Short mmCIF file of C-alpha atoms in Angstrom, two decimals:
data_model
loop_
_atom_site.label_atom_id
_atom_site.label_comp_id
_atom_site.label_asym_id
_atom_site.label_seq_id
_atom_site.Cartn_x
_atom_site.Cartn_y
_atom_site.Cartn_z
CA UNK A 1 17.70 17.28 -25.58
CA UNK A 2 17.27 14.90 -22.75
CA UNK A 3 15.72 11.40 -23.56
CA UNK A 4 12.74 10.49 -20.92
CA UNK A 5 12.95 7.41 -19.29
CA UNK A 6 9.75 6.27 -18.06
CA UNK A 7 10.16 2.65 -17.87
CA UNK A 8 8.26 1.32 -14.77
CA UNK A 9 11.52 -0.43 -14.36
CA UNK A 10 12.92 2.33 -13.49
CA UNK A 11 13.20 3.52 -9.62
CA UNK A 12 11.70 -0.04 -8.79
CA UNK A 13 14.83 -0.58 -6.61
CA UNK A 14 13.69 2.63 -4.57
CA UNK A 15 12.02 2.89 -1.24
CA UNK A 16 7.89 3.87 -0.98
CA UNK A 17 8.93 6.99 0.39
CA UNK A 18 11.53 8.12 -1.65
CA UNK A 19 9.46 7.76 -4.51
CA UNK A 20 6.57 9.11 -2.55
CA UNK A 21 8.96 12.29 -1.99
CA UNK A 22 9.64 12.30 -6.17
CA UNK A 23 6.45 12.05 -6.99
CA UNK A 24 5.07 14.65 -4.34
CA UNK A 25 7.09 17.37 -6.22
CA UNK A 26 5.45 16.43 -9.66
CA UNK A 27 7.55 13.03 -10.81
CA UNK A 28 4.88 11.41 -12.20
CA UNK A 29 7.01 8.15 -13.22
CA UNK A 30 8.03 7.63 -9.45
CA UNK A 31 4.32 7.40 -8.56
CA UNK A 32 3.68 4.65 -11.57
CA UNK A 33 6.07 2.72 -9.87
CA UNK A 34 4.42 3.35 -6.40
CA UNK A 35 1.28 2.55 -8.50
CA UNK A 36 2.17 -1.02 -10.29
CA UNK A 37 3.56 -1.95 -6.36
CA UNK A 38 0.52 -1.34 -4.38
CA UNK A 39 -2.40 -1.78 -7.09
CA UNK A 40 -2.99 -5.67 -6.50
CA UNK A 41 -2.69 -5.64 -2.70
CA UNK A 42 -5.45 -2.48 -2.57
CA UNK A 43 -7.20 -4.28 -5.36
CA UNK A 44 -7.77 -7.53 -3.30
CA UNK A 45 -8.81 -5.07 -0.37
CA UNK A 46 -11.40 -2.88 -2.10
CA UNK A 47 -12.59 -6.63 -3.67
CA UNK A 48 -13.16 -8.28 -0.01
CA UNK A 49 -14.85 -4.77 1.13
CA UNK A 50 -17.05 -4.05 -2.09
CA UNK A 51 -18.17 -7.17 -3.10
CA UNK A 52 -17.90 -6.81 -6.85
CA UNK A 53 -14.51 -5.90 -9.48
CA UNK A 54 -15.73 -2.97 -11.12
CA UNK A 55 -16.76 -1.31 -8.19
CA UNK A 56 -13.55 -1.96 -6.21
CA UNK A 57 -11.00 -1.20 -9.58
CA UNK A 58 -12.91 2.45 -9.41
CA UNK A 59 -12.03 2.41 -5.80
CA UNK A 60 -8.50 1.94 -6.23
CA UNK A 61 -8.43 4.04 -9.24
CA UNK A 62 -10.30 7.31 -7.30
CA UNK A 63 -7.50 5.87 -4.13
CA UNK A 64 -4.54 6.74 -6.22
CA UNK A 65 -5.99 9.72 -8.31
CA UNK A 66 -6.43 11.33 -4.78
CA UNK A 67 -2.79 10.12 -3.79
CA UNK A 68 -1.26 11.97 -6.58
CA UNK A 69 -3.60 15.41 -5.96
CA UNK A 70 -2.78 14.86 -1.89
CA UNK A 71 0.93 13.87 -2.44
CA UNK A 72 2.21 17.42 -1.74
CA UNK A 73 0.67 17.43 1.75
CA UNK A 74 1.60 14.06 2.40
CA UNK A 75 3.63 14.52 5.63
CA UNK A 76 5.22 10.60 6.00
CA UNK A 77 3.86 10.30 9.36
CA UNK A 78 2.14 7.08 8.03
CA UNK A 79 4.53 4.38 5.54
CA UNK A 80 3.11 5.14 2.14
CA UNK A 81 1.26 1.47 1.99
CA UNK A 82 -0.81 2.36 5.37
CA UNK A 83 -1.96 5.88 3.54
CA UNK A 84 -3.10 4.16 0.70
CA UNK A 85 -4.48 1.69 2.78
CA UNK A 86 -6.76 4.60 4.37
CA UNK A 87 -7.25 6.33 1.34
CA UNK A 88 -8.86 3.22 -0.41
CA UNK A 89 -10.98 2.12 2.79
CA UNK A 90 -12.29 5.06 3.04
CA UNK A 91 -13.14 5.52 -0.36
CA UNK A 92 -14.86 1.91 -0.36
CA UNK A 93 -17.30 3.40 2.65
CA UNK A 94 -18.01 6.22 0.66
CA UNK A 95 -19.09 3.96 -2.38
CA UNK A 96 -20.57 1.49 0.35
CA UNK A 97 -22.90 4.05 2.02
CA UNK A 98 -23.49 6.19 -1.17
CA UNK A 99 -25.15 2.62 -2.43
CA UNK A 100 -28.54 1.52 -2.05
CA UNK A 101 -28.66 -2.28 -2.50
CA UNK A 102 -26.37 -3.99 -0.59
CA UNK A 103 -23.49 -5.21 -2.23
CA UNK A 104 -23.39 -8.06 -4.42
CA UNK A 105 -20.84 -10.78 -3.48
CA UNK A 106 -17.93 -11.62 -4.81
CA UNK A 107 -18.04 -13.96 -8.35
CA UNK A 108 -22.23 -14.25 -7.87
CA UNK A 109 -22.40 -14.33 -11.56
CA UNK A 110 -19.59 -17.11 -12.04
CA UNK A 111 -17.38 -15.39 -14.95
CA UNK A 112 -17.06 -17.81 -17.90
CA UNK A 113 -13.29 -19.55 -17.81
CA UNK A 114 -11.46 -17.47 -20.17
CA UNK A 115 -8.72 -20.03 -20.36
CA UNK A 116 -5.94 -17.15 -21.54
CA UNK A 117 -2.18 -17.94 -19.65
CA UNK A 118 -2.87 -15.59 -17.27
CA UNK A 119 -6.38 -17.27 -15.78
CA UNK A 120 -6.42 -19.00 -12.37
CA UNK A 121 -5.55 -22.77 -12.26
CA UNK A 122 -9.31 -24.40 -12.31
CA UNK A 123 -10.57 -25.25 -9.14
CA UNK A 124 -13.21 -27.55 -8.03
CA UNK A 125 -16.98 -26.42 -8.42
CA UNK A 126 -17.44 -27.11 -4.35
CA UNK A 127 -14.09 -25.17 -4.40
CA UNK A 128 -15.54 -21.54 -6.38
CA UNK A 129 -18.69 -22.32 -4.33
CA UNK A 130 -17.06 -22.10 -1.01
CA UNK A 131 -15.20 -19.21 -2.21
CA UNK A 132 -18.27 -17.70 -2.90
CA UNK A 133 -19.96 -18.75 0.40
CA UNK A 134 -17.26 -17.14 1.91
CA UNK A 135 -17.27 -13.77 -0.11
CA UNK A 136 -20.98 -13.83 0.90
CA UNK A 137 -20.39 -14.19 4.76
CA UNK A 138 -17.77 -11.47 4.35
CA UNK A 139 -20.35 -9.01 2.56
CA UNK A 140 -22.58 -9.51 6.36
CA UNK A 141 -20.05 -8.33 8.62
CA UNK A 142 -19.53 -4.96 9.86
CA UNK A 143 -17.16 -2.88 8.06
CA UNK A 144 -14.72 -3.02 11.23
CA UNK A 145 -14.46 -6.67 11.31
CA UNK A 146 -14.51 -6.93 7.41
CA UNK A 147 -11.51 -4.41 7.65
CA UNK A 148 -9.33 -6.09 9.85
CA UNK A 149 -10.12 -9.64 8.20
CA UNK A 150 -8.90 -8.75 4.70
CA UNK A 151 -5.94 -6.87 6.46
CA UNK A 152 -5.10 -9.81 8.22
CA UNK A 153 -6.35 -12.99 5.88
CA UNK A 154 -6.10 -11.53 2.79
CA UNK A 155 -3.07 -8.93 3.43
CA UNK A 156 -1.18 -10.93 5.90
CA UNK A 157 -0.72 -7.47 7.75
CA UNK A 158 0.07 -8.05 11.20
CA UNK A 159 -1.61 -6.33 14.22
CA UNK A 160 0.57 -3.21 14.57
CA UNK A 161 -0.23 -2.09 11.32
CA UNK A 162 -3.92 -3.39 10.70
CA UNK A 163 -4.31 -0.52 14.33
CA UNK A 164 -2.08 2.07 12.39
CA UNK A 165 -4.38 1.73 9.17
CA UNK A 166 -7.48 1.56 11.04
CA UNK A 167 -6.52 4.30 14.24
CA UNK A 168 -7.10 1.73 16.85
CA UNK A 169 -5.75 -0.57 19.35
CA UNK A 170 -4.05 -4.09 18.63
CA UNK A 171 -6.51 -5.32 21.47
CA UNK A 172 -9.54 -4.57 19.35
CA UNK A 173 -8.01 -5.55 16.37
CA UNK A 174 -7.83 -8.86 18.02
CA UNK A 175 -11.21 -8.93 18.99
CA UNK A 176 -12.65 -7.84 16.21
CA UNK A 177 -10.65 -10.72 14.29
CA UNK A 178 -12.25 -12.91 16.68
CA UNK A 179 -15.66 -11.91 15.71
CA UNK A 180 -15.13 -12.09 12.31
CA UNK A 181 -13.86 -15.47 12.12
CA UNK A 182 -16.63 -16.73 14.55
CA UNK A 183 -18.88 -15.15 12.29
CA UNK A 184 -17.68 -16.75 9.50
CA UNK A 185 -17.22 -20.19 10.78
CA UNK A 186 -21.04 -19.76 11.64
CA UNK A 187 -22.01 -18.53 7.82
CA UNK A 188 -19.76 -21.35 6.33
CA UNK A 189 -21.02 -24.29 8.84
CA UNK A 190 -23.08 -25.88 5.38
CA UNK A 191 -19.43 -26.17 4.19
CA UNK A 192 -18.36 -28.58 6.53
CA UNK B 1 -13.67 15.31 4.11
CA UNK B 2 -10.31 14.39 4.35
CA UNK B 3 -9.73 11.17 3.10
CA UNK B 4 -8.37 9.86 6.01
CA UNK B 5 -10.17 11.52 8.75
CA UNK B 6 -11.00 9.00 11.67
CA UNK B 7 -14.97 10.02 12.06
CA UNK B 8 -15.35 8.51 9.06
CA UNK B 9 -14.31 5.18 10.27
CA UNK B 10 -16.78 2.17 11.50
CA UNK B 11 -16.73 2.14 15.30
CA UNK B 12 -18.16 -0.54 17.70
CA UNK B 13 -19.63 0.41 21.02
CA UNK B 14 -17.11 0.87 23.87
CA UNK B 15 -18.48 -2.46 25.56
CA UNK B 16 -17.34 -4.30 22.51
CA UNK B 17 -14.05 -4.82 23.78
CA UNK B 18 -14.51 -4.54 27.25
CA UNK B 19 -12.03 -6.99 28.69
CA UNK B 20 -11.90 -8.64 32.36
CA UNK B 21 -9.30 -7.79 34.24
CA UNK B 22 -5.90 -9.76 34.06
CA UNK B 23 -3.62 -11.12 31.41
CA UNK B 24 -3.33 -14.81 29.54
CA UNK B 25 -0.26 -16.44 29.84
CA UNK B 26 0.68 -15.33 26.50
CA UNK B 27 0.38 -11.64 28.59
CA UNK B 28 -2.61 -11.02 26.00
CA UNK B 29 -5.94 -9.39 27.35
CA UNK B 30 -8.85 -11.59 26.90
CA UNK B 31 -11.55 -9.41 24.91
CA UNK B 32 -15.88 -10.79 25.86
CA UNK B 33 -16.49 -13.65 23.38
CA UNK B 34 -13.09 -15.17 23.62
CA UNK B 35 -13.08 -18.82 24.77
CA UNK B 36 -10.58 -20.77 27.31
CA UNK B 37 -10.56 -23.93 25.96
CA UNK B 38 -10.16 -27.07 28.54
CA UNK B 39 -6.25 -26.74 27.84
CA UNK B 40 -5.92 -23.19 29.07
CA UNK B 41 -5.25 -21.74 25.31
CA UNK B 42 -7.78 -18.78 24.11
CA UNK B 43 -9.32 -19.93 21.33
CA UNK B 44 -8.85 -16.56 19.45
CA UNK B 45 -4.67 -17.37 20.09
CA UNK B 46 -5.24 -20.74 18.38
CA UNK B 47 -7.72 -19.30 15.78
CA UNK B 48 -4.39 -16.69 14.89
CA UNK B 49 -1.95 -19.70 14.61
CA UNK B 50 -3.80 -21.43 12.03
CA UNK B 51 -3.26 -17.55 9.37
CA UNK B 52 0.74 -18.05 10.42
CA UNK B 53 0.58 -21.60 9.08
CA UNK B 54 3.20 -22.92 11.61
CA UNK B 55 1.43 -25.55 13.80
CA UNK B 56 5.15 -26.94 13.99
CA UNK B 57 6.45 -24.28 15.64
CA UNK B 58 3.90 -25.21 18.49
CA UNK B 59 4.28 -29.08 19.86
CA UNK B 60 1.23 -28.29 21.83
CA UNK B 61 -1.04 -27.28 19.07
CA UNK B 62 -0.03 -30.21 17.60
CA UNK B 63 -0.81 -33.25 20.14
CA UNK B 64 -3.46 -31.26 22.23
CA UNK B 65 -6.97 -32.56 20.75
CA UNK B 66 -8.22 -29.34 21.61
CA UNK B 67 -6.63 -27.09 19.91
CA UNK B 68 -6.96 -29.37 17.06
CA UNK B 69 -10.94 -29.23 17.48
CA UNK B 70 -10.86 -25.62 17.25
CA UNK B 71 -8.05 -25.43 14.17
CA UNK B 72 -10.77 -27.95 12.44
CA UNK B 73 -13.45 -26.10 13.43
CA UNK B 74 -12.67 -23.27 11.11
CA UNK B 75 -11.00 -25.18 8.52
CA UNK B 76 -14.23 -24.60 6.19
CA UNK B 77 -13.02 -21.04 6.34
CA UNK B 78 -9.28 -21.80 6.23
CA UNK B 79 -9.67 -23.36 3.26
CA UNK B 80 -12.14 -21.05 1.29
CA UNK B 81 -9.48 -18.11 2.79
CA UNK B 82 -6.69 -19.47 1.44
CA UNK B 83 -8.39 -19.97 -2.21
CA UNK B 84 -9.62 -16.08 -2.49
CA UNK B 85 -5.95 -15.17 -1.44
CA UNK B 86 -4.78 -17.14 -4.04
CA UNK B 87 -6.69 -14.98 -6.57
CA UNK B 88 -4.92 -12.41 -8.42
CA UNK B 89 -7.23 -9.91 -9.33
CA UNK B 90 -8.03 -9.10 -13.42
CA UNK B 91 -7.57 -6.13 -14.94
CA UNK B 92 -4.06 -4.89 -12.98
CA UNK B 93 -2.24 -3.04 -15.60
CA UNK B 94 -5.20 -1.49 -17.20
CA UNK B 95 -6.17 -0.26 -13.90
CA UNK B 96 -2.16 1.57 -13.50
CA UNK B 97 -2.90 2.46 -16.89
CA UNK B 98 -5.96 4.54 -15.77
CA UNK B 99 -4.18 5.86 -12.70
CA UNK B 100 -1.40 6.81 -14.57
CA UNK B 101 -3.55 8.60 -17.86
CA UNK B 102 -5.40 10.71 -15.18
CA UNK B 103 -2.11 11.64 -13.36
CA UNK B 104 -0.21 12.30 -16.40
CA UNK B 105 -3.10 14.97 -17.63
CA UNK B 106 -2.65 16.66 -14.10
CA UNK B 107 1.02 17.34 -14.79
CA UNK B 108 2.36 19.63 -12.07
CA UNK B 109 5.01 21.89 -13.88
CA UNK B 110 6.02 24.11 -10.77
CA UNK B 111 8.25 27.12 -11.47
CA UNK B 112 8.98 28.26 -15.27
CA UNK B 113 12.81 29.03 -14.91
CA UNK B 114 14.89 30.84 -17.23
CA UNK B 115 17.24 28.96 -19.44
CA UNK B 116 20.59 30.89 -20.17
CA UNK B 117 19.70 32.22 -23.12
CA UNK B 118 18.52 35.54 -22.35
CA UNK B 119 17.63 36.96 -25.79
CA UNK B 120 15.31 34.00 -26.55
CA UNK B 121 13.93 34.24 -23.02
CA UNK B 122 13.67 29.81 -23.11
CA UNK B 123 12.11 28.73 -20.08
CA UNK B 124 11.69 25.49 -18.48
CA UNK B 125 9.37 23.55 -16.02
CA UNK B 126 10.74 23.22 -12.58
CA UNK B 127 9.31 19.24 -12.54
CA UNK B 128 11.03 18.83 -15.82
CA UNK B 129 14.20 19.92 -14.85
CA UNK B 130 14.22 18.26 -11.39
CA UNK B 131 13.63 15.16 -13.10
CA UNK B 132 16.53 15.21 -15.07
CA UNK B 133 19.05 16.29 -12.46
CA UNK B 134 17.40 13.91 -9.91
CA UNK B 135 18.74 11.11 -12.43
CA UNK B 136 21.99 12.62 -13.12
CA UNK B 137 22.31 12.27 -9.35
CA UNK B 138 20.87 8.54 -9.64
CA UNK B 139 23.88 7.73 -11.87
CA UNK B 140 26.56 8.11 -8.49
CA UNK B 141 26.60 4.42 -7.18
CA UNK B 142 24.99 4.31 -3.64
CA UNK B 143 22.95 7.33 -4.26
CA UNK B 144 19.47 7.92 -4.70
CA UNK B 145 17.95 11.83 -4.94
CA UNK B 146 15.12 12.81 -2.77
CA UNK B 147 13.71 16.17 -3.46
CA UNK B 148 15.06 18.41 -5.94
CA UNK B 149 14.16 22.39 -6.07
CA UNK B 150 14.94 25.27 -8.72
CA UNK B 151 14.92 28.37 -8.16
CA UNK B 152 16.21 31.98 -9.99
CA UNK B 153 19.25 33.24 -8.20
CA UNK B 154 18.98 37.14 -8.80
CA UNK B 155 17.75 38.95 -11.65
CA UNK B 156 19.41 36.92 -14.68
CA UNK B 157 19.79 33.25 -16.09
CA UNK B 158 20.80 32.43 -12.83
CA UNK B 159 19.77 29.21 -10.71
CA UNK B 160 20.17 28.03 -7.42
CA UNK B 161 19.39 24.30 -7.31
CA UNK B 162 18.74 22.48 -3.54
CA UNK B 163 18.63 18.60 -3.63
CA UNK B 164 18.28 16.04 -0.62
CA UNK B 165 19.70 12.73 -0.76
CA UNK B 166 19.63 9.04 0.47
CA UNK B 167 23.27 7.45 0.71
CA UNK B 168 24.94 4.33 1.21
CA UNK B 169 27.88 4.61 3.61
CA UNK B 170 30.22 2.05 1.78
CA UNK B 171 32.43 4.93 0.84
CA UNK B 172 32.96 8.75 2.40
CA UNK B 173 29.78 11.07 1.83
CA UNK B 174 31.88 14.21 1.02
CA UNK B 175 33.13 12.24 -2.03
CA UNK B 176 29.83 10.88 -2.92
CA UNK B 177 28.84 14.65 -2.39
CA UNK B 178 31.27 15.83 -4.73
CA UNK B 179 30.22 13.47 -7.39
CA UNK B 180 27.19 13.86 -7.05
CA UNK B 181 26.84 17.64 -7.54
CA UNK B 182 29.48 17.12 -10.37
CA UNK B 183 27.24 14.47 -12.20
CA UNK B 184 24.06 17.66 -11.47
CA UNK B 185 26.14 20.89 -12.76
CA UNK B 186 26.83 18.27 -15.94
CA UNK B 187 23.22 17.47 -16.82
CA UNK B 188 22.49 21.10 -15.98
CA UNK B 189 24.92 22.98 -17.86
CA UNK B 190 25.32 21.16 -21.63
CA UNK B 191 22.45 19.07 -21.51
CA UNK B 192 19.08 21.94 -20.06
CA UNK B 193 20.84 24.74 -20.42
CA UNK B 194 20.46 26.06 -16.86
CA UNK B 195 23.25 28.76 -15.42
CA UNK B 196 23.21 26.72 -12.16
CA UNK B 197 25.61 29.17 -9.66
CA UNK B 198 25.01 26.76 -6.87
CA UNK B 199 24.07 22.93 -5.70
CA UNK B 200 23.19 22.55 -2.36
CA UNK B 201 23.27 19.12 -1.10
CA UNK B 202 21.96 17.46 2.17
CA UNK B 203 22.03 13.99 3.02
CA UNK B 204 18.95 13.02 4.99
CA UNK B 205 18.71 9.41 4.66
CA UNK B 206 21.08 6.35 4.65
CA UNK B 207 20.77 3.17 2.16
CA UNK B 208 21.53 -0.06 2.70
CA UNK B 209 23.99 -1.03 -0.57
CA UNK B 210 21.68 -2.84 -2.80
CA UNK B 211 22.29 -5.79 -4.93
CA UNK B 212 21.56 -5.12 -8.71
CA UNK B 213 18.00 -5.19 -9.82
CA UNK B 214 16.85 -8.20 -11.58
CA UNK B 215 14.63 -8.54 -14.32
CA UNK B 216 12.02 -10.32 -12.10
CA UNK B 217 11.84 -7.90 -9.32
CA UNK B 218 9.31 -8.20 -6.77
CA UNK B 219 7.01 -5.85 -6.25
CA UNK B 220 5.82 -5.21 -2.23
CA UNK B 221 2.01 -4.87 -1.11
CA UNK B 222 2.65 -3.77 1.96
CA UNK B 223 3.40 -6.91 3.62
#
């Protein structure tokens, strides 16, 4: 009989939506490859919109859970990366408004240094605490200027396709990038 | 709710982005809240320039000490940007191993078809099968299988397969064509089994050649 190949390796050289087209009709290792290429960009996303990891890796998880169930009716009038996009934001409001407390920024409880190979190069305490001044600020704007900042800053997206993911226009995509940094530079003005 | 219905999205009021009439230089609306500085640049414009990290590519950004104010001005958050960017995230491949343990309990089979072997009435998942031939069809150089379909032909064995494919035009499609179905009937036949009468083939997309894959392969995140 056949032997399966279901290296992640494999298909790795294909387009999103070729593989989006495999795994729509049931190809399961086509959408772990879509998976292990999107999972840290939608990670970092859900991160900057929830606040904390656990809540944003159940995010990303539920995000691609409903990709897979949705795939069939997935009509590639979006690229694959802005549906996911969508998928995952909205599943972050979901969590967001479901939630009573507001969220808890980012690294608030500093996570001991593990030290392992694959832990970050050690920065500076006024370095983390920045970060976390930051991650803060981030957790007080609105969710349309939060979107478009970790799009931007934190995705490098550029306008066209921070208004595809988020059905508006590049002009307030711009503004609301305004506002968001403004606001920012405000919360961080200790920093300086 | 569909995931990706717009009323579930965050709005702002409609004056939020009310804009005064006419253009910037740069032929850019100015949105309320936006600043001229003394130099005639919007300070969102500058603001933008500093997340593309080329100040060279702009003398004027460069010598103009106000566009240097506002670039300093938000360096706090430049800086602190630029470290949570730098973070990779924990736990990546046990999340795609969640994703993938769910997804691979929610199998989707599709059609049972009939192997030819009609005593032992064998049957096998359309998925399964389309998997299989997809890669035989993976095996022609410049060709890549899109969707792949099974179905009975009549009332025996028989099976009618219908694949769509993505091609490189380095060489003529009909022979590409040719090899490909070859490379399907042969993975069909001795390998699953299937009494495939027919392989219908449409191209639908064109490749660019690719190099080989190496070991290190990036991966995209929709950048």
């Amino acid at each position: 009989m056949t032997q399966r190949i279901a290296s992640p390796q494999r298909g790795c050289d294909l387009p999103d939506g070729l593989l989006a087209v495999r795994a729509a009709e049931g190809d399961e290792d086509s959408f772990a490859v879509l998976v292990q290429r999107h999972n840290r960009s939608l990670l970092a996303l859900a991160r900057g919109m929830l606040g904390n990891p656990q809540d944003a890796e159940e995010a990303v998880q539920d995000a691609f859970v409903s990709a897979w169930r949705r795939l069939p009716e997935y009509r590639h009038s979006a690229e694959f990366s802005t549906w996911m996009y969508r998928i995952t934001i909205n599943r972050c409001l979901t969590m967001r408004r479901r939630r009573r407390p507001p969220p808890v920024p980012l690294d608030t409880v500093a996570e001991p240094a593990t030290g392992d190979a694959r832990s970050q190069p050690a920065r500076s305490a006024e370095q983390d605490a920045a970060t976390e001044a930051l991650s803060r600020a981030l957790a007080e704007l609105d969710d349309g200027q939060r979107i478009c900042w970790i799009l931007r800053e934190l995705q490098g997206l550029p306008y066209n396709e921070i208004a595809h993911v988020t059905r508006t226009s590049e002009q307030t995509v711009r503004g609301r990038l305004f506002r968001a940094r403004r606001s920012l530079q405000e919360a961080m003005g200790p920093w300086r | 709710m569909a995931l990706d219905d717009p009323h579930v999205w965050p709005s702002e009021p409609p004056h939020a982005d009310g804009h005064r009439p006419g253009r910037t230089a740069a032929g850019l609306l100015p949105f309320v809240g936006d600043e001229v500085l003394p130099c005639g640049r919007l300070l969102s414009r500058v603001w933008e320039q500093v997340r593309d990290a080329a100040p060279a590519a702009d003398p004027h950004t460069v010598s103009c000490p106000h566009c240097r104010e506002a670039v300093e001005g938000l360096a706090t958050v430049t800086a602190a940007t630029q470290a949570l960017r730098a973070e990779d995230p924990p736990g990546l491949q046990t999340l795609a191993d969640r994703v993938m343990n769910v997804v691979r309990a929610e199998i989707r089979l599709g059609r049972l078809l009939p192997l030819a072997d009609p005593d032992r009435e064998l049957r096998i998942a359309e998925n399964a099968a389309a998997k299989v031939l997809r890669q035989a069809a993976d095996t022609v150089p410049g060709v890549r299988a899109s969707t792949c379909r099974l179905v009975p032909a009549g009332e025996g064995t028989d099976v009618r397969v219908t694949m769509t494919l993505a091609a490189s035009l380095d060489r003529p499609l009909p022979d590409r064509v040719d090899q490909v179905r070859r490379s399907v009937l042969h993975s069909a036949g001795p390998y699953l089994g299937l009494a495939v009468t027919t392989v219908d083939i449409v191209v639908v997309d064109v490749l660019e050649p690719w190099p080989p894959l190496s070991p290190g392969h990036p991966t995209g995140g929709g950048t």
